Short mmCIF file of C-alpha atoms in Angstrom, two decimals:
data_model
loop_
_atom_site.label_atom_id
_atom_site.label_comp_id
_atom_site.label_asym_id
_atom_site.label_seq_id
_atom_site.Cartn_x
_atom_site.Cartn_y
_atom_site.Cartn_z
CA MET A 1 -1.99 12.29 1.31
CA GLY A 2 -1.17 10.93 5.04
CA VAL A 3 -1.37 7.76 6.44
CA PRO A 4 -4.49 6.77 8.66
CA GLU A 5 -4.11 5.86 12.01
CA ALA A 6 -6.13 2.64 11.82
CA PRO A 7 -5.43 0.29 9.40
CA ALA A 8 -7.21 1.18 5.89
CA MET A 9 -7.38 -0.41 2.56
CA GLY A 10 -7.39 1.51 -0.58
CA GLU A 11 -9.04 -0.18 -3.73
CA THR A 12 -6.12 0.23 -6.77
CA ARG A 13 -9.03 0.49 -9.49
CA ALA A 14 -10.24 3.83 -8.21
CA LEU A 15 -6.31 4.97 -8.08
CA ARG A 16 -5.26 3.57 -11.12
CA THR A 17 -8.41 5.54 -12.89
CA ARG A 18 -7.65 8.49 -11.33
CA ALA A 19 -3.68 8.49 -11.82
CA ARG A 20 -4.21 7.86 -15.74
CA ARG A 21 -6.94 10.35 -15.89
CA HIS A 22 -4.88 12.89 -14.49
CA GLY A 23 -1.39 11.87 -15.96
CA SER A 24 0.03 11.29 -12.60
CA PRO A 25 2.79 8.85 -12.27
CA GLU A 26 1.94 5.22 -10.89
CA PRO A 27 3.86 3.80 -7.85
CA THR A 28 5.96 0.70 -9.11
CA ARG A 29 7.18 -0.27 -5.25
CA ILE A 30 4.79 -1.30 -2.33
CA ARG A 31 6.60 -1.68 0.95
CA MET A 32 6.04 -4.77 3.07
CA ASP A 33 6.90 -4.73 6.67
CA ASP A 34 10.29 -4.11 6.22
CA ASP A 35 11.21 -4.25 3.08
CA PHE A 36 10.17 -3.58 -0.51
CA PHE A 37 8.35 -6.03 -2.85
CA PRO A 38 10.16 -6.10 -6.08
CA PRO A 39 9.33 -3.09 -8.60
CA ALA A 40 6.17 -3.54 -10.71
CA PRO A 41 3.34 -1.32 -11.77
CA ALA A 42 1.37 -1.44 -8.35
CA LEU A 43 -1.84 -0.11 -9.55
CA ASP A 44 -2.23 -3.01 -12.00
CA SER A 45 -0.76 -5.69 -10.08
CA TYR A 46 -2.92 -5.55 -6.81
CA ASP A 47 -6.44 -5.33 -6.65
CA ALA A 48 -6.32 -3.36 -3.14
CA VAL A 49 -3.31 -2.02 -0.86
CA VAL A 50 -3.93 -2.14 3.21
CA SER A 51 -2.25 0.31 5.37
CA VAL A 52 -1.29 -0.88 8.89
CA PRO A 53 0.45 2.27 10.56
CA ARG A 54 1.21 0.01 13.83
CA THR A 55 2.43 -3.29 14.23
CA THR A 56 3.71 -5.23 17.79
CA LEU A 57 5.81 -8.22 17.79
CA SER A 58 4.19 -10.67 19.89
CA ALA A 59 7.72 -10.58 21.92
CA ASP A 60 6.65 -6.89 23.01
CA LEU A 61 3.05 -8.28 24.31
CA ALA A 62 2.85 -8.47 28.51
CA GLU A 63 1.96 -12.04 29.22
#
């Protein structure tokens, strides 16, 4: 599964159901900008996950 080019949201309930049905390992880490949240059962801990593939610092914007 690739990363979308535009921001996208994935509902974790569907992912949780699919992972458990197929015996797939569930993710335990969620990346937040430049670090990771502490390890936790990600699909049980969050209702949705948002992918923002590209961000810009305000200092990089032309005035």
